[in-house]
């Protein structure tokens, strides 16, 4: 954010929208947000953010009008026709060919506005697959932050002007004309799962083969664009495609390590190699402001130090039960050295006290932290009692990637308890 864009009253307004409606606009381009808010305030002849906040509190229905001003829900069928043709002839057939005959095809229209984009997708998929196959195999999600736009999308009712880009043959095949309006085929409509979803904060979908997000990223600042693209990377299946809007090629320049262009001209990209730690950091929700305060290097340093300086021994193991890292206390307690990194924990001394195979299996099933109390460990150094807290580490699609084991030495406490028990008997 530009410092000249900072105004505490405006921030209070954004905070109110977030708290009251869950509408998080922190990642949006500040200058255009301010312009749109001011535009709305001028219409109402309100001269300060503070007064506008009062107005919003007094007239809750104003929220809808504000959203209409902030999010321009402009959309259209086959908007940028050449790119849709390319998608229909080059990309969709490729997705179908990469699948087994009965395998599901998962599509996500993110920022679908009033639905034209998702219905365009449905028509292209039906043309490629045939209606039977489409109904059996395609799972299609359409999301937007704006609930009113979503409601229009669900209704799928359009004016003559709105459907003018659809060739007449296609129009009569997929739409029914009811009193001067064109309604999209109800059976096909029912295959779409609509949902309210904020791209900047909500968890992404998963295993998506084609993610269409057009003319949405342009509303976000650069940092938010990068973080949303990382979420998209998570959302996509391996070899999944991303289809952006015509003004959005540049947004991907900073994310070229995770997406590879298939057609720059048509703004189509394919998912590339794995994420780096920097990409993971961008995924932290709601930390846009923190990032402005701390540069990335400092953030990494803070995370490392928080782990390394913990007074409790900690080790991290991967989902196969191999040692990934340990803090200083962890190295000391379990007598580890750097050569042990990558080794199976069961082959190390600490393998005597925890059965990692069983633990990982349990984490895999229910994903909940596990507490192991008062675990007895006999070593050359004598008998130690440990409480061990096992926390699953999940990726964005909820798959178990690792586990953190934090150990608390409860030996003195346990020995006192045992001693008191002996005295009582
Ligand atoms: C210009 S429309 C694009 C519609 C459609 N994708 C197209 O290109 O025809 C932008 C849409 O993005 C939605 N949007 C803006 N910010 C969003 C966010 N953070 N999460 C989800 N949707 C958002 C708006 O509500 C609006 O419907």
mmCIF file of N, CA and C in Angstrom, residues 85-162:
data_model
loop_
_atom_site.group_PDB
_atom_site.id
_atom_site.type_symbol
_atom_site.label_atom_id
_atom_site.label_comp_id
_atom_site.label_asym_id
_atom_site.label_seq_id
_atom_site.Cartn_x
_atom_site.Cartn_y
_atom_site.Cartn_z
ATOM 1 N N UNK A 85 -12.152 -20.289 -28.149
ATOM 2 C CA UNK A 85 -12.014 -21.273 -29.237
ATOM 3 C C UNK A 85 -10.769 -22.125 -29.018
ATOM 4 N N UNK A 86 -9.695 -21.442 -28.605
ATOM 5 C CA UNK A 86 -8.446 -22.175 -28.359
ATOM 6 C C UNK A 86 -8.652 -23.195 -27.243
ATOM 7 N N UNK A 87 -9.358 -22.751 -26.208
ATOM 8 C CA UNK A 87 -9.634 -23.645 -25.076
ATOM 9 C C UNK A 87 -10.443 -24.853 -25.552
ATOM 10 N N UNK A 88 -11.448 -24.565 -26.371
ATOM 11 C CA UNK A 88 -12.348 -25.636 -26.830
ATOM 12 C C UNK A 88 -11.621 -26.641 -27.723
ATOM 13 N N UNK A 89 -10.714 -26.142 -28.587
ATOM 14 C CA UNK A 89 -10.104 -27.032 -29.574
ATOM 15 C C UNK A 89 -8.776 -27.618 -29.141
ATOM 16 N N UNK A 90 -8.071 -26.922 -28.244
ATOM 17 C CA UNK A 90 -6.731 -27.414 -27.873
ATOM 18 C C UNK A 90 -6.651 -27.930 -26.436
ATOM 19 N N UNK A 91 -7.289 -27.237 -25.509
ATOM 20 C CA UNK A 91 -7.070 -27.587 -24.097
ATOM 21 C C UNK A 91 -8.062 -28.638 -23.605
ATOM 22 N N UNK A 92 -9.345 -28.407 -23.852
ATOM 23 C CA UNK A 92 -10.344 -29.371 -23.341
ATOM 24 C C UNK A 92 -10.084 -30.772 -23.923
ATOM 25 N N UNK A 93 -9.823 -30.914 -25.218
ATOM 26 C CA UNK A 93 -9.523 -32.260 -25.730
ATOM 27 C C UNK A 93 -8.296 -32.888 -25.055
ATOM 28 N N UNK A 94 -7.320 -32.035 -24.724
ATOM 29 C CA UNK A 94 -6.109 -32.538 -24.056
ATOM 30 C C UNK A 94 -6.458 -33.074 -22.652
ATOM 31 N N UNK A 95 -7.326 -32.359 -21.966
ATOM 32 C CA UNK A 95 -7.729 -32.801 -20.616
ATOM 33 C C UNK A 95 -8.470 -34.133 -20.736
ATOM 34 N N UNK A 96 -9.372 -34.214 -21.693
ATOM 35 C CA UNK A 96 -10.156 -35.450 -21.851
ATOM 36 C C UNK A 96 -9.230 -36.616 -22.196
ATOM 37 N N UNK A 97 -8.272 -36.346 -23.097
ATOM 38 C CA UNK A 97 -7.375 -37.417 -23.537
ATOM 39 C C UNK A 97 -6.484 -37.915 -22.396
ATOM 40 N N UNK A 98 -6.225 -37.044 -21.425
ATOM 41 C CA UNK A 98 -5.319 -37.446 -20.338
ATOM 42 C C UNK A 98 -6.026 -38.299 -19.285
ATOM 43 N N UNK A 99 -7.325 -38.507 -19.445
ATOM 44 C CA UNK A 99 -8.114 -39.196 -18.419
ATOM 45 C C UNK A 99 -8.524 -40.591 -18.874
ATOM 46 N N UNK A 100 -8.794 -41.440 -17.883
ATOM 47 C CA UNK A 100 -9.425 -42.730 -18.182
ATOM 48 C C UNK A 100 -10.875 -42.458 -18.612
ATOM 49 N N UNK A 101 -11.489 -43.381 -19.355
ATOM 50 C CA UNK A 101 -12.835 -43.084 -19.897
ATOM 51 C C UNK A 101 -13.881 -42.695 -18.846
ATOM 52 N N UNK A 102 -13.785 -43.272 -17.631
ATOM 53 C CA UNK A 102 -14.834 -42.941 -16.648
ATOM 54 C C UNK A 102 -14.364 -41.895 -15.626
ATOM 55 N N UNK A 103 -13.119 -41.457 -15.784
ATOM 56 C CA UNK A 103 -12.555 -40.588 -14.753
ATOM 57 C C UNK A 103 -13.215 -39.203 -14.731
ATOM 58 N N UNK A 104 -13.352 -38.654 -13.520
ATOM 59 C CA UNK A 104 -13.997 -37.339 -13.371
ATOM 60 C C UNK A 104 -13.111 -36.222 -13.914
ATOM 61 N N UNK A 105 -13.779 -35.195 -14.393
ATOM 62 C CA UNK A 105 -13.072 -33.990 -14.854
ATOM 63 C C UNK A 105 -13.555 -32.852 -13.963
ATOM 64 N N UNK A 106 -12.599 -32.177 -13.313
ATOM 65 C CA UNK A 106 -13.007 -31.152 -12.335
ATOM 66 C C UNK A 106 -12.622 -29.762 -12.842
ATOM 67 N N UNK A 107 -13.624 -28.882 -12.859
ATOM 68 C CA UNK A 107 -13.432 -27.535 -13.411
ATOM 69 C C UNK A 107 -13.832 -26.521 -12.337
ATOM 70 N N UNK A 108 -13.113 -25.387 -12.288
ATOM 71 C CA UNK A 108 -13.464 -24.341 -11.317
ATOM 72 C C UNK A 108 -13.475 -22.989 -12.032
ATOM 73 N N UNK A 109 -14.625 -22.340 -11.991
ATOM 74 C CA UNK A 109 -14.716 -20.965 -12.486
ATOM 75 C C UNK A 109 -14.677 -20.063 -11.255
ATOM 76 N N UNK A 110 -13.544 -19.397 -11.060
ATOM 77 C CA UNK A 110 -13.329 -18.610 -9.836
ATOM 78 C C UNK A 110 -13.549 -17.128 -10.159
ATOM 79 N N UNK A 111 -14.512 -16.527 -9.468
ATOM 80 C CA UNK A 111 -14.903 -15.145 -9.800
ATOM 81 C C UNK A 111 -15.845 -15.199 -10.984
ATOM 82 N N UNK A 112 -16.893 -16.017 -10.826
ATOM 83 C CA UNK A 112 -17.759 -16.328 -11.980
ATOM 84 C C UNK A 112 -18.780 -15.234 -12.246
ATOM 85 N N UNK A 113 -18.874 -14.239 -11.353
ATOM 86 C CA UNK A 113 -19.842 -13.135 -11.487
ATOM 87 C C UNK A 113 -21.249 -13.684 -11.733
ATOM 88 N N UNK A 114 -21.946 -13.176 -12.729
ATOM 89 C CA UNK A 114 -23.351 -13.579 -12.912
ATOM 90 C C UNK A 114 -23.500 -14.822 -13.791
ATOM 91 N N UNK A 115 -22.423 -15.579 -13.969
ATOM 92 C CA UNK A 115 -22.542 -16.930 -14.508
ATOM 93 C C UNK A 115 -22.204 -17.153 -15.977
ATOM 94 N N UNK A 116 -22.047 -16.061 -16.747
ATOM 95 C CA UNK A 116 -21.818 -16.259 -18.189
ATOM 96 C C UNK A 116 -20.596 -17.132 -18.458
ATOM 97 N N UNK A 117 -19.562 -16.936 -17.639
ATOM 98 C CA UNK A 117 -18.319 -17.683 -17.859
ATOM 99 C C UNK A 117 -18.521 -19.185 -17.631
ATOM 100 N N UNK A 118 -19.208 -19.522 -16.534
ATOM 101 C CA UNK A 118 -19.348 -20.948 -16.224
ATOM 102 C C UNK A 118 -20.288 -21.627 -17.234
ATOM 103 N N UNK A 119 -21.300 -20.904 -17.701
ATOM 104 C CA UNK A 119 -22.180 -21.530 -18.702
ATOM 105 C C UNK A 119 -21.470 -21.668 -20.052
ATOM 106 N N UNK A 120 -20.573 -20.737 -20.345
ATOM 107 C CA UNK A 120 -19.762 -20.887 -21.563
ATOM 108 C C UNK A 120 -18.947 -22.184 -21.464
ATOM 109 N N UNK A 121 -18.381 -22.387 -20.268
ATOM 110 C CA UNK A 121 -17.588 -23.609 -20.049
ATOM 111 C C UNK A 121 -18.442 -24.863 -20.229
ATOM 112 N N UNK A 122 -19.642 -24.834 -19.649
ATOM 113 C CA UNK A 122 -20.514 -26.009 -19.746
ATOM 114 C C UNK A 122 -20.783 -26.321 -21.226
ATOM 115 N N UNK A 123 -21.099 -25.286 -21.995
ATOM 116 C CA UNK A 123 -21.417 -25.523 -23.415
ATOM 117 C C UNK A 123 -20.218 -26.154 -24.139
ATOM 118 N N UNK A 124 -19.027 -25.642 -23.861
ATOM 119 C CA UNK A 124 -17.846 -26.180 -24.548
ATOM 120 C C UNK A 124 -17.576 -27.629 -24.128
ATOM 121 N N UNK A 125 -17.808 -27.911 -22.860
ATOM 122 C CA UNK A 125 -17.563 -29.282 -22.379
ATOM 123 C C UNK A 125 -18.574 -30.252 -22.981
ATOM 124 N N UNK A 126 -19.825 -29.817 -23.030
ATOM 125 C CA UNK A 126 -20.849 -30.707 -23.613
ATOM 126 C C UNK A 126 -20.530 -30.944 -25.094
ATOM 127 N N UNK A 127 -20.094 -29.892 -25.786
ATOM 128 C CA UNK A 127 -19.766 -30.060 -27.217
ATOM 129 C C UNK A 127 -18.617 -31.048 -27.378
ATOM 130 N N UNK A 128 -17.688 -31.039 -26.454
ATOM 131 C CA UNK A 128 -16.538 -31.944 -26.555
ATOM 132 C C UNK A 128 -16.840 -33.365 -26.118
ATOM 133 N N UNK A 129 -17.654 -33.479 -25.057
ATOM 134 C CA UNK A 129 -17.847 -34.803 -24.444
ATOM 135 C C UNK A 129 -19.131 -35.500 -24.857
ATOM 136 N N UNK A 130 -20.105 -34.713 -25.298
ATOM 137 C CA UNK A 130 -21.456 -35.253 -25.476
ATOM 138 C C UNK A 130 -22.167 -35.146 -24.142
ATOM 139 N N UNK A 131 -23.489 -35.024 -24.193
ATOM 140 C CA UNK A 131 -24.223 -34.708 -22.966
ATOM 141 C C UNK A 131 -24.149 -35.832 -21.924
ATOM 142 N N UNK A 132 -24.205 -37.104 -22.388
ATOM 143 C CA UNK A 132 -24.178 -38.234 -21.439
ATOM 144 C C UNK A 132 -22.887 -38.219 -20.631
ATOM 145 N N UNK A 133 -21.784 -38.157 -21.360
ATOM 146 C CA UNK A 133 -20.461 -38.164 -20.713
ATOM 147 C C UNK A 133 -20.311 -36.952 -19.799
ATOM 148 N N UNK A 134 -20.804 -35.808 -20.283
ATOM 149 C CA UNK A 134 -20.712 -34.599 -19.469
ATOM 150 C C UNK A 134 -21.399 -34.837 -18.119
ATOM 151 N N UNK A 135 -22.640 -35.345 -18.187
ATOM 152 C CA UNK A 135 -23.409 -35.519 -16.947
ATOM 153 C C UNK A 135 -22.748 -36.530 -16.011
ATOM 154 N N UNK A 136 -22.115 -37.526 -16.577
ATOM 155 C CA UNK A 136 -21.491 -38.551 -15.738
ATOM 156 C C UNK A 136 -20.157 -38.108 -15.150
ATOM 157 N N UNK A 137 -19.425 -37.292 -15.917
ATOM 158 C CA UNK A 137 -18.021 -37.125 -15.536
ATOM 159 C C UNK A 137 -17.608 -35.741 -15.047
ATOM 160 N N UNK A 138 -18.379 -34.717 -15.397
ATOM 161 C CA UNK A 138 -17.860 -33.372 -15.107
ATOM 162 C C UNK A 138 -18.362 -32.862 -13.757
ATOM 163 N N UNK A 139 -17.417 -32.397 -12.938
ATOM 164 C CA UNK A 139 -17.774 -31.720 -11.693
ATOM 165 C C UNK A 139 -17.336 -30.277 -11.864
ATOM 166 N N UNK A 140 -18.266 -29.376 -11.685
ATOM 167 C CA UNK A 140 -17.937 -27.994 -12.011
ATOM 168 C C UNK A 140 -18.311 -27.078 -10.840
ATOM 169 N N UNK A 141 -17.343 -26.274 -10.420
ATOM 170 C CA UNK A 141 -17.553 -25.369 -9.290
ATOM 171 C C UNK A 141 -17.525 -23.940 -9.828
ATOM 172 N N UNK A 142 -18.439 -23.121 -9.319
ATOM 173 C CA UNK A 142 -18.450 -21.717 -9.727
ATOM 174 C C UNK A 142 -18.535 -20.889 -8.463
ATOM 175 N N UNK A 143 -17.555 -20.038 -8.239
ATOM 176 C CA UNK A 143 -17.512 -19.283 -6.977
ATOM 177 C C UNK A 143 -17.329 -17.798 -7.241
ATOM 178 N N UNK A 144 -17.782 -17.012 -6.276
ATOM 179 C CA UNK A 144 -17.575 -15.566 -6.324
ATOM 180 C C UNK A 144 -17.728 -15.053 -4.904
ATOM 181 N N UNK A 145 -17.170 -13.887 -4.670
ATOM 182 C CA UNK A 145 -17.293 -13.272 -3.349
ATOM 183 C C UNK A 145 -18.640 -12.589 -3.206
ATOM 184 N N UNK A 146 -19.196 -12.176 -4.332
ATOM 185 C CA UNK A 146 -20.403 -11.365 -4.328
ATOM 186 C C UNK A 146 -21.650 -12.263 -4.377
ATOM 187 N N UNK A 147 -22.392 -12.282 -3.257
ATOM 188 C CA UNK A 147 -23.522 -13.214 -3.153
ATOM 189 C C UNK A 147 -24.631 -12.870 -4.137
ATOM 190 N N UNK A 148 -24.823 -11.573 -4.418
ATOM 191 C CA UNK A 148 -25.886 -11.204 -5.365
ATOM 192 C C UNK A 148 -25.561 -11.688 -6.770
ATOM 193 N N UNK A 149 -24.276 -11.521 -7.120
ATOM 194 C CA UNK A 149 -23.858 -11.994 -8.449
ATOM 195 C C UNK A 149 -24.072 -13.507 -8.538
ATOM 196 N N UNK A 150 -23.756 -14.206 -7.439
ATOM 197 C CA UNK A 150 -23.931 -15.669 -7.432
ATOM 198 C C UNK A 150 -25.402 -16.049 -7.590
ATOM 199 N N UNK A 151 -26.259 -15.263 -6.964
ATOM 200 C CA UNK A 151 -27.687 -15.539 -7.059
ATOM 201 C C UNK A 151 -28.146 -15.418 -8.524
ATOM 202 N N UNK A 152 -27.635 -14.385 -9.194
ATOM 203 C CA UNK A 152 -27.976 -14.221 -10.626
ATOM 204 C C UNK A 152 -27.437 -15.403 -11.416
ATOM 205 N N UNK A 153 -26.217 -15.820 -11.040
ATOM 206 C CA UNK A 153 -25.607 -16.941 -11.766
ATOM 207 C C UNK A 153 -26.452 -18.201 -11.604
ATOM 208 N N UNK A 154 -26.925 -18.436 -10.386
ATOM 209 C CA UNK A 154 -27.759 -19.628 -10.144
ATOM 210 C C UNK A 154 -29.031 -19.569 -10.971
ATOM 211 N N UNK A 155 -29.609 -18.373 -11.085
ATOM 212 C CA UNK A 155 -30.872 -18.257 -11.830
ATOM 213 C C UNK A 155 -30.671 -18.446 -13.327
ATOM 214 N N UNK A 156 -29.513 -18.061 -13.812
ATOM 215 C CA UNK A 156 -29.143 -18.280 -15.223
ATOM 216 C C UNK A 156 -30.163 -17.712 -16.206
ATOM 217 N N UNK A 157 -30.626 -16.528 -15.909
ATOM 218 C CA UNK A 157 -31.644 -15.910 -16.771
ATOM 219 C C UNK A 157 -31.053 -14.632 -17.376
ATOM 220 N N UNK A 158 -31.015 -14.572 -18.699
ATOM 221 C CA UNK A 158 -30.293 -13.483 -19.359
ATOM 222 C C UNK A 158 -31.181 -12.766 -20.385
ATOM 223 N N UNK A 159 -30.836 -11.499 -20.620
ATOM 224 C CA UNK A 159 -31.596 -10.709 -21.599
ATOM 225 C C UNK A 159 -31.083 -11.041 -23.007
ATOM 226 N N UNK A 160 -31.836 -10.577 -23.979
ATOM 227 C CA UNK A 160 -31.459 -10.775 -25.384
ATOM 228 C C UNK A 160 -30.073 -10.182 -25.649
ATOM 229 N N UNK A 161 -29.860 -9.012 -25.066
ATOM 230 C CA UNK A 161 -28.583 -8.337 -25.269
ATOM 231 C C UNK A 161 -27.426 -9.158 -24.671
ATOM 232 N N UNK A 162 -27.693 -9.755 -23.542
ATOM 233 C CA UNK A 162 -26.628 -10.510 -22.871
ATOM 234 C C UNK A 162 -26.245 -11.790 -23.626
#
